[in-house]
Tab-separated table of C-alpha atoms in Angstrom:
chain	number	residue	atom	x	y	z
A	1	UNK	CA	-20.789	106.442	-77.871
A	2	UNK	CA	-23.320	107.243	-80.584
A	3	UNK	CA	-24.556	110.806	-80.150
A	4	UNK	CA	-26.132	111.791	-83.462
A	5	UNK	CA	-29.754	112.813	-83.028
A	6	UNK	CA	-32.369	112.791	-85.710
A	7	UNK	CA	-35.332	115.127	-85.905
A	8	UNK	CA	-38.495	113.925	-84.253
A	9	UNK	CA	-39.119	111.922	-81.105
A	10	UNK	CA	-36.961	109.377	-79.366
A	11	UNK	CA	-37.081	107.444	-76.099
A	12	UNK	CA	-34.672	107.297	-73.211
A	13	UNK	CA	-35.983	104.069	-71.731
A	14	UNK	CA	-37.928	103.498	-69.779
A	15	UNK	CA	-39.740	106.736	-69.026
A	16	UNK	CA	-38.567	109.788	-70.983
A	17	UNK	CA	-39.731	110.790	-74.459
A	18	UNK	CA	-37.674	113.533	-76.131
A	19	UNK	CA	-38.877	116.025	-78.731
A	20	UNK	CA	-35.947	117.027	-80.930
A	21	UNK	CA	-36.699	119.151	-83.982
A	22	UNK	CA	-35.483	122.582	-85.110
A	23	UNK	CA	-39.005	123.951	-85.500
A	24	UNK	CA	-39.786	123.421	-81.777
A	25	UNK	CA	-37.889	123.951	-78.564
A	26	UNK	CA	-36.441	120.671	-77.266
A	27	UNK	CA	-38.663	119.117	-74.660
A	28	UNK	CA	-38.795	116.001	-72.502
A	29	UNK	CA	-42.100	114.282	-71.798
A	30	UNK	CA	-42.463	112.157	-68.666
A	31	UNK	CA	-43.895	108.692	-69.338
A	32	UNK	CA	-43.810	107.531	-65.694
A	33	UNK	CA	-47.597	107.709	-65.391
A	34	UNK	CA	-48.391	106.307	-68.841
A	35	UNK	CA	-51.041	103.621	-68.332
A	36	UNK	CA	-50.349	101.941	-71.681
A	37	UNK	CA	-47.929	99.017	-71.501
A	38	UNK	CA	-45.298	98.085	-74.033
A	39	UNK	CA	-42.835	99.655	-76.413
A	40	UNK	CA	-45.402	99.582	-79.220
A	41	UNK	CA	-47.667	101.866	-77.190
A	42	UNK	CA	-44.781	104.251	-76.483
A	43	UNK	CA	-44.149	104.345	-80.231
A	44	UNK	CA	-47.829	105.210	-80.743
A	45	UNK	CA	-47.585	107.974	-78.119
A	46	UNK	CA	-44.553	109.425	-79.926
A	47	UNK	CA	-46.417	109.446	-83.246
A	48	UNK	CA	-49.490	111.034	-81.658
A	49	UNK	CA	-47.365	113.675	-79.909
A	50	UNK	CA	-45.629	114.602	-83.173
A	51	UNK	CA	-48.969	114.844	-84.959
A	52	UNK	CA	-50.262	117.047	-82.142
A	53	UNK	CA	-47.193	119.306	-82.390
A	54	UNK	CA	-47.740	119.681	-86.143
A	55	UNK	CA	-51.194	121.142	-85.523
A	56	UNK	CA	-50.012	123.451	-82.743
A	57	UNK	CA	-50.808	121.580	-79.534
A	58	UNK	CA	-48.733	122.720	-76.548
A	59	UNK	CA	-46.241	120.512	-74.724
A	60	UNK	CA	-48.298	120.951	-71.554
A	61	UNK	CA	-51.453	119.653	-73.240
A	62	UNK	CA	-49.552	116.671	-74.674
A	63	UNK	CA	-48.118	115.860	-71.229
A	64	UNK	CA	-51.590	116.040	-69.698
A	65	UNK	CA	-52.925	113.524	-72.215
A	66	UNK	CA	-49.941	111.226	-71.583
A	67	UNK	CA	-50.717	111.144	-67.867
A	68	UNK	CA	-54.513	110.884	-68.113
A	69	UNK	CA	-55.154	108.702	-71.181
A	70	UNK	CA	-56.805	105.420	-70.209
A	71	UNK	CA	-56.356	102.198	-72.178
A	72	UNK	CA	-59.329	100.794	-74.057
A	73	UNK	CA	-61.333	98.078	-72.277
A	74	UNK	CA	-60.344	94.460	-72.983
A	75	UNK	CA	-57.003	95.463	-74.556
A	76	UNK	CA	-54.262	94.631	-72.050
A	77	UNK	CA	-56.517	96.204	-69.428
A	78	UNK	CA	-55.203	95.975	-65.869
A	79	UNK	CA	-57.798	94.183	-63.718
A	80	UNK	CA	-56.176	93.500	-60.327
A	81	UNK	CA	-53.013	92.627	-58.424
A	82	UNK	CA	-53.137	89.651	-56.051
A	83	UNK	CA	-50.305	87.617	-54.509
A	84	UNK	CA	-47.757	89.666	-56.463
A	85	UNK	CA	-49.345	88.712	-59.794
A	86	UNK	CA	-50.986	91.244	-62.106
A	87	UNK	CA	-54.255	90.331	-63.819
A	88	UNK	CA	-54.838	91.760	-67.325
A	89	UNK	CA	-57.857	91.428	-69.570
A	90	UNK	CA	-56.949	91.010	-73.238
A	91	UNK	CA	-60.176	89.390	-74.398
A	92	UNK	CA	-60.080	91.505	-77.591
A	93	UNK	CA	-56.449	90.550	-78.220
A	94	UNK	CA	-56.895	88.032	-81.014
A	95	UNK	CA	-54.247	89.739	-83.123
A	96	UNK	CA	-51.308	87.528	-82.183
A	97	UNK	CA	-48.599	90.027	-83.077
A	98	UNK	CA	-50.010	92.832	-80.933
A	99	UNK	CA	-50.530	90.354	-78.102
A	100	UNK	CA	-46.893	89.218	-78.386
A	101	UNK	CA	-45.699	92.829	-78.193
A	102	UNK	CA	-47.908	93.461	-75.186
A	103	UNK	CA	-46.792	90.331	-73.339
A	104	UNK	CA	-43.147	91.114	-74.004
A	105	UNK	CA	-43.607	94.343	-72.049
A	106	UNK	CA	-44.027	92.354	-68.827
A	107	UNK	CA	-41.108	91.378	-66.630
A	108	UNK	CA	-43.319	89.929	-63.916
A	109	UNK	CA	-45.635	86.921	-64.372
A	110	UNK	CA	-49.187	87.783	-65.394
A	111	UNK	CA	-52.530	86.076	-65.352
A	112	UNK	CA	-53.797	86.726	-68.852
A	113	UNK	CA	-57.481	86.687	-69.762
A	114	UNK	CA	-57.560	86.232	-73.535
A	115	UNK	CA	-59.821	85.041	-76.299
A	116	UNK	CA	-62.630	86.893	-77.923
A	117	UNK	CA	-63.488	86.584	-81.605
A	118	UNK	CA	-61.433	84.189	-83.724
A	119	UNK	CA	-59.875	86.054	-86.659
A	120	UNK	CA	-58.268	82.948	-88.149
A	121	UNK	CA	-54.832	83.650	-86.662
A	122	UNK	CA	-52.176	81.035	-85.942
A	123	UNK	CA	-51.752	81.120	-82.167
A	124	UNK	CA	-48.700	78.837	-82.121
A	125	UNK	CA	-46.462	81.896	-82.610
A	126	UNK	CA	-47.413	82.914	-79.051
A	127	UNK	CA	-45.497	80.000	-77.497
A	128	UNK	CA	-42.402	82.002	-76.480
A	129	UNK	CA	-44.432	84.898	-75.063
A	130	UNK	CA	-46.779	82.597	-73.120
A	131	UNK	CA	-43.903	80.522	-71.701
A	132	UNK	CA	-41.945	83.573	-70.577
A	133	UNK	CA	-44.598	86.034	-69.434
A	134	UNK	CA	-47.808	84.232	-68.430
A	135	UNK	CA	-48.378	82.411	-65.137
A	136	UNK	CA	-52.031	81.563	-65.786
A	137	UNK	CA	-53.936	81.778	-69.054
A	138	UNK	CA	-57.699	82.241	-68.757
A	139	UNK	CA	-59.459	81.788	-72.088
A	140	UNK	CA	-62.892	83.117	-72.956
A	141	UNK	CA	-64.925	83.643	-76.115
A	142	UNK	CA	-65.071	82.154	-79.581
A	143	UNK	CA	-61.295	81.693	-79.904
A	144	UNK	CA	-60.711	79.944	-76.562
A	145	UNK	CA	-60.578	76.334	-77.841
A	146	UNK	CA	-58.245	77.186	-80.718
A	147	UNK	CA	-55.913	79.170	-78.452
A	148	UNK	CA	-55.941	76.343	-75.910
A	149	UNK	CA	-54.913	73.784	-78.538
A	150	UNK	CA	-52.079	76.034	-79.698
A	151	UNK	CA	-50.566	77.253	-76.416
A	152	UNK	CA	-52.550	75.783	-73.520
A	153	UNK	CA	-49.664	73.511	-72.513
A	154	UNK	CA	-47.287	76.427	-71.865
A	155	UNK	CA	-49.090	77.938	-68.849
A	156	UNK	CA	-51.685	76.779	-66.352
A	157	UNK	CA	-54.788	77.263	-68.497
A	158	UNK	CA	-58.479	77.645	-67.664
A	159	UNK	CA	-61.373	77.808	-70.145
A	160	UNK	CA	-64.381	79.812	-68.973
A	161	UNK	CA	-67.721	80.806	-70.450
A	162	UNK	CA	-67.838	84.491	-69.565
A	163	UNK	CA	-65.579	87.359	-68.594
A	164	UNK	CA	-67.263	87.410	-65.172
A	165	UNK	CA	-66.164	83.787	-64.619
A	166	UNK	CA	-62.635	84.710	-65.658
A	167	UNK	CA	-62.357	87.345	-62.960
Protein backbone atom coordinates (compact mmCIF):
# COMPACT_ATOMS: atom_id res chain seq x y z
CA UNK A 1 0.00 0.00 0.00
CA UNK A 2 1.29 3.43 -0.98
CA UNK A 3 1.52 5.63 2.12
CA UNK A 4 3.81 8.51 1.20
CA UNK A 5 2.08 11.85 1.65
CA UNK A 6 3.04 15.05 -0.05
CA UNK A 7 2.57 18.52 1.38
CA UNK A 8 -0.67 20.24 0.51
CA UNK A 9 -4.20 18.94 0.07
CA UNK A 10 -5.44 15.55 -0.99
CA UNK A 11 -8.80 13.81 -1.22
CA UNK A 12 -10.08 10.65 0.38
CA UNK A 13 -12.97 10.10 -2.01
CA UNK A 14 -15.67 10.89 -1.97
CA UNK A 15 -16.08 13.35 0.88
CA UNK A 16 -12.93 14.12 2.87
CA UNK A 17 -10.30 16.72 1.97
CA UNK A 18 -7.06 16.51 3.98
CA UNK A 19 -4.68 19.37 4.77
CA UNK A 20 -1.18 17.97 5.17
CA UNK A 21 1.66 20.46 5.52
CA UNK A 22 4.28 21.04 8.23
CA UNK A 23 3.39 24.71 8.62
CA UNK A 24 -0.20 23.88 9.70
CA UNK A 25 -1.76 21.30 11.95
CA UNK A 26 -3.22 18.41 9.93
CA UNK A 27 -6.91 18.85 9.35
CA UNK A 28 -9.76 17.08 7.58
CA UNK A 29 -12.45 19.07 5.80
CA UNK A 30 -15.88 17.52 5.29
CA UNK A 31 -17.14 17.75 1.71
CA UNK A 32 -20.47 15.97 2.35
CA UNK A 33 -22.44 19.20 1.97
CA UNK A 34 -20.45 20.60 -0.95
CA UNK A 35 -22.99 21.75 -3.54
CA UNK A 36 -20.47 21.73 -6.40
CA UNK A 37 -20.44 18.53 -8.45
CA UNK A 38 -17.43 16.82 -9.94
CA UNK A 39 -13.80 16.09 -9.20
CA UNK A 40 -12.74 19.28 -10.99
CA UNK A 41 -14.72 21.34 -8.48
CA UNK A 42 -13.16 19.45 -5.56
CA UNK A 43 -9.76 20.26 -7.06
CA UNK A 44 -10.79 23.93 -7.19
CA UNK A 45 -11.92 23.78 -3.54
CA UNK A 46 -8.54 22.33 -2.55
CA UNK A 47 -6.69 25.12 -4.36
CA UNK A 48 -8.92 27.78 -2.80
CA UNK A 49 -8.49 26.27 0.67
CA UNK A 50 -4.69 26.26 0.32
CA UNK A 51 -4.73 29.86 -0.87
CA UNK A 52 -6.92 30.77 2.10
CA UNK A 53 -4.53 29.02 4.51
CA UNK A 54 -1.60 30.96 3.04
CA UNK A 55 -3.25 34.24 3.98
CA UNK A 56 -4.22 33.07 7.47
CA UNK A 57 -7.83 31.95 7.14
CA UNK A 58 -8.93 29.51 9.85
CA UNK A 59 -9.97 25.92 9.19
CA UNK A 60 -13.39 26.73 10.64
CA UNK A 61 -13.92 29.59 8.18
CA UNK A 62 -12.83 27.38 5.27
CA UNK A 63 -15.24 24.64 6.37
CA UNK A 64 -18.07 27.16 6.60
CA UNK A 65 -17.46 28.30 3.03
CA UNK A 66 -17.32 24.67 1.83
CA UNK A 67 -20.76 24.00 3.30
CA UNK A 68 -22.43 27.27 2.29
CA UNK A 69 -20.94 28.13 -1.12
CA UNK A 70 -23.58 28.03 -3.84
CA UNK A 71 -22.81 27.19 -7.47
CA UNK A 72 -23.14 29.92 -10.08
CA UNK A 73 -26.43 30.04 -12.00
CA UNK A 74 -26.57 28.14 -15.31
CA UNK A 75 -23.37 26.17 -14.55
CA UNK A 76 -24.41 22.62 -13.66
CA UNK A 77 -27.10 24.20 -11.50
CA UNK A 78 -29.47 21.73 -9.86
CA UNK A 79 -33.05 22.56 -10.91
CA UNK A 80 -35.28 19.72 -9.69
CA UNK A 81 -35.63 16.00 -9.03
CA UNK A 82 -38.61 14.20 -10.58
CA UNK A 83 -39.20 10.48 -11.16
CA UNK A 84 -35.73 9.70 -9.80
CA UNK A 85 -34.06 11.91 -12.42
CA UNK A 86 -32.12 15.06 -11.54
CA UNK A 87 -32.55 18.16 -13.70
CA UNK A 88 -29.49 20.42 -14.13
CA UNK A 89 -29.18 23.70 -15.98
CA UNK A 90 -25.88 24.06 -17.84
CA UNK A 91 -26.99 26.68 -20.35
CA UNK A 92 -23.63 28.48 -19.93
CA UNK A 93 -21.72 25.23 -20.40
CA UNK A 94 -20.46 25.70 -23.94
CA UNK A 95 -16.93 24.77 -22.93
CA UNK A 96 -17.04 21.11 -23.92
CA UNK A 97 -14.21 19.98 -21.65
CA UNK A 98 -15.72 21.44 -18.48
CA UNK A 99 -19.09 20.00 -19.46
CA UNK A 100 -17.52 16.55 -19.94
CA UNK A 101 -15.93 16.75 -16.48
CA UNK A 102 -19.23 17.82 -14.96
CA UNK A 103 -21.24 15.08 -16.67
CA UNK A 104 -18.72 12.45 -15.63
CA UNK A 105 -19.48 13.31 -12.01
CA UNK A 106 -22.97 11.82 -12.37
CA UNK A 107 -23.71 8.17 -11.71
CA UNK A 108 -27.45 8.60 -12.15
CA UNK A 109 -29.15 9.69 -15.39
CA UNK A 110 -29.71 13.42 -15.73
CA UNK A 111 -31.88 15.68 -17.80
CA UNK A 112 -29.39 18.25 -19.04
CA UNK A 113 -30.40 21.74 -20.14
CA UNK A 114 -27.49 22.98 -22.26
CA UNK A 115 -26.68 25.48 -24.95
CA UNK A 116 -26.07 29.15 -24.56
CA UNK A 117 -23.56 31.08 -26.65
CA UNK A 118 -21.64 29.20 -29.33
CA UNK A 119 -17.89 29.56 -28.75
CA UNK A 120 -16.93 27.59 -31.85
CA UNK A 121 -16.30 24.34 -29.96
CA UNK A 122 -16.49 20.86 -31.44
CA UNK A 123 -19.36 19.18 -29.59
CA UNK A 124 -18.70 15.71 -31.02
CA UNK A 125 -16.25 15.05 -28.17
CA UNK A 126 -19.28 14.98 -25.84
CA UNK A 127 -20.60 11.73 -27.35
CA UNK A 128 -19.32 9.41 -24.59
CA UNK A 129 -20.49 11.70 -21.78
CA UNK A 130 -23.94 12.22 -23.33
CA UNK A 131 -24.43 8.49 -23.99
CA UNK A 132 -23.43 7.49 -20.47
CA UNK A 133 -24.81 10.26 -18.27
CA UNK A 134 -27.73 12.03 -19.96
CA UNK A 135 -31.29 10.71 -20.17
CA UNK A 136 -32.76 13.79 -21.85
CA UNK A 137 -30.91 16.67 -23.48
CA UNK A 138 -32.78 19.98 -23.61
CA UNK A 139 -31.03 22.52 -25.83
CA UNK A 140 -31.50 26.26 -25.67
CA UNK A 141 -29.70 29.33 -27.00
CA UNK A 142 -27.42 30.15 -29.89
CA UNK A 143 -25.52 26.83 -29.77
CA UNK A 144 -28.56 24.52 -29.68
CA UNK A 145 -28.63 23.56 -33.39
CA UNK A 146 -24.89 22.87 -33.53
CA UNK A 147 -25.00 20.77 -30.36
CA UNK A 148 -28.02 18.88 -31.69
CA UNK A 149 -26.22 18.00 -34.93
CA UNK A 150 -23.20 16.77 -32.98
CA UNK A 151 -24.77 14.74 -30.16
CA UNK A 152 -28.56 14.90 -30.49
CA UNK A 153 -28.77 11.24 -31.51
CA UNK A 154 -27.23 10.00 -28.25
CA UNK A 155 -30.05 11.03 -25.88
CA UNK A 156 -33.70 11.97 -26.23
CA UNK A 157 -33.25 15.59 -27.33
CA UNK A 158 -35.54 18.62 -27.28
CA UNK A 159 -34.82 22.05 -28.77
CA UNK A 160 -36.54 24.96 -27.02
CA UNK A 161 -36.58 28.72 -27.42
CA UNK A 162 -36.16 29.83 -23.82
CA UNK A 163 -34.95 28.56 -20.47
CA UNK A 164 -38.53 28.83 -19.18
CA UNK A 165 -39.65 26.38 -21.90
CA UNK A 166 -36.83 24.03 -20.93
CA UNK A 167 -38.05 23.78 -17.36
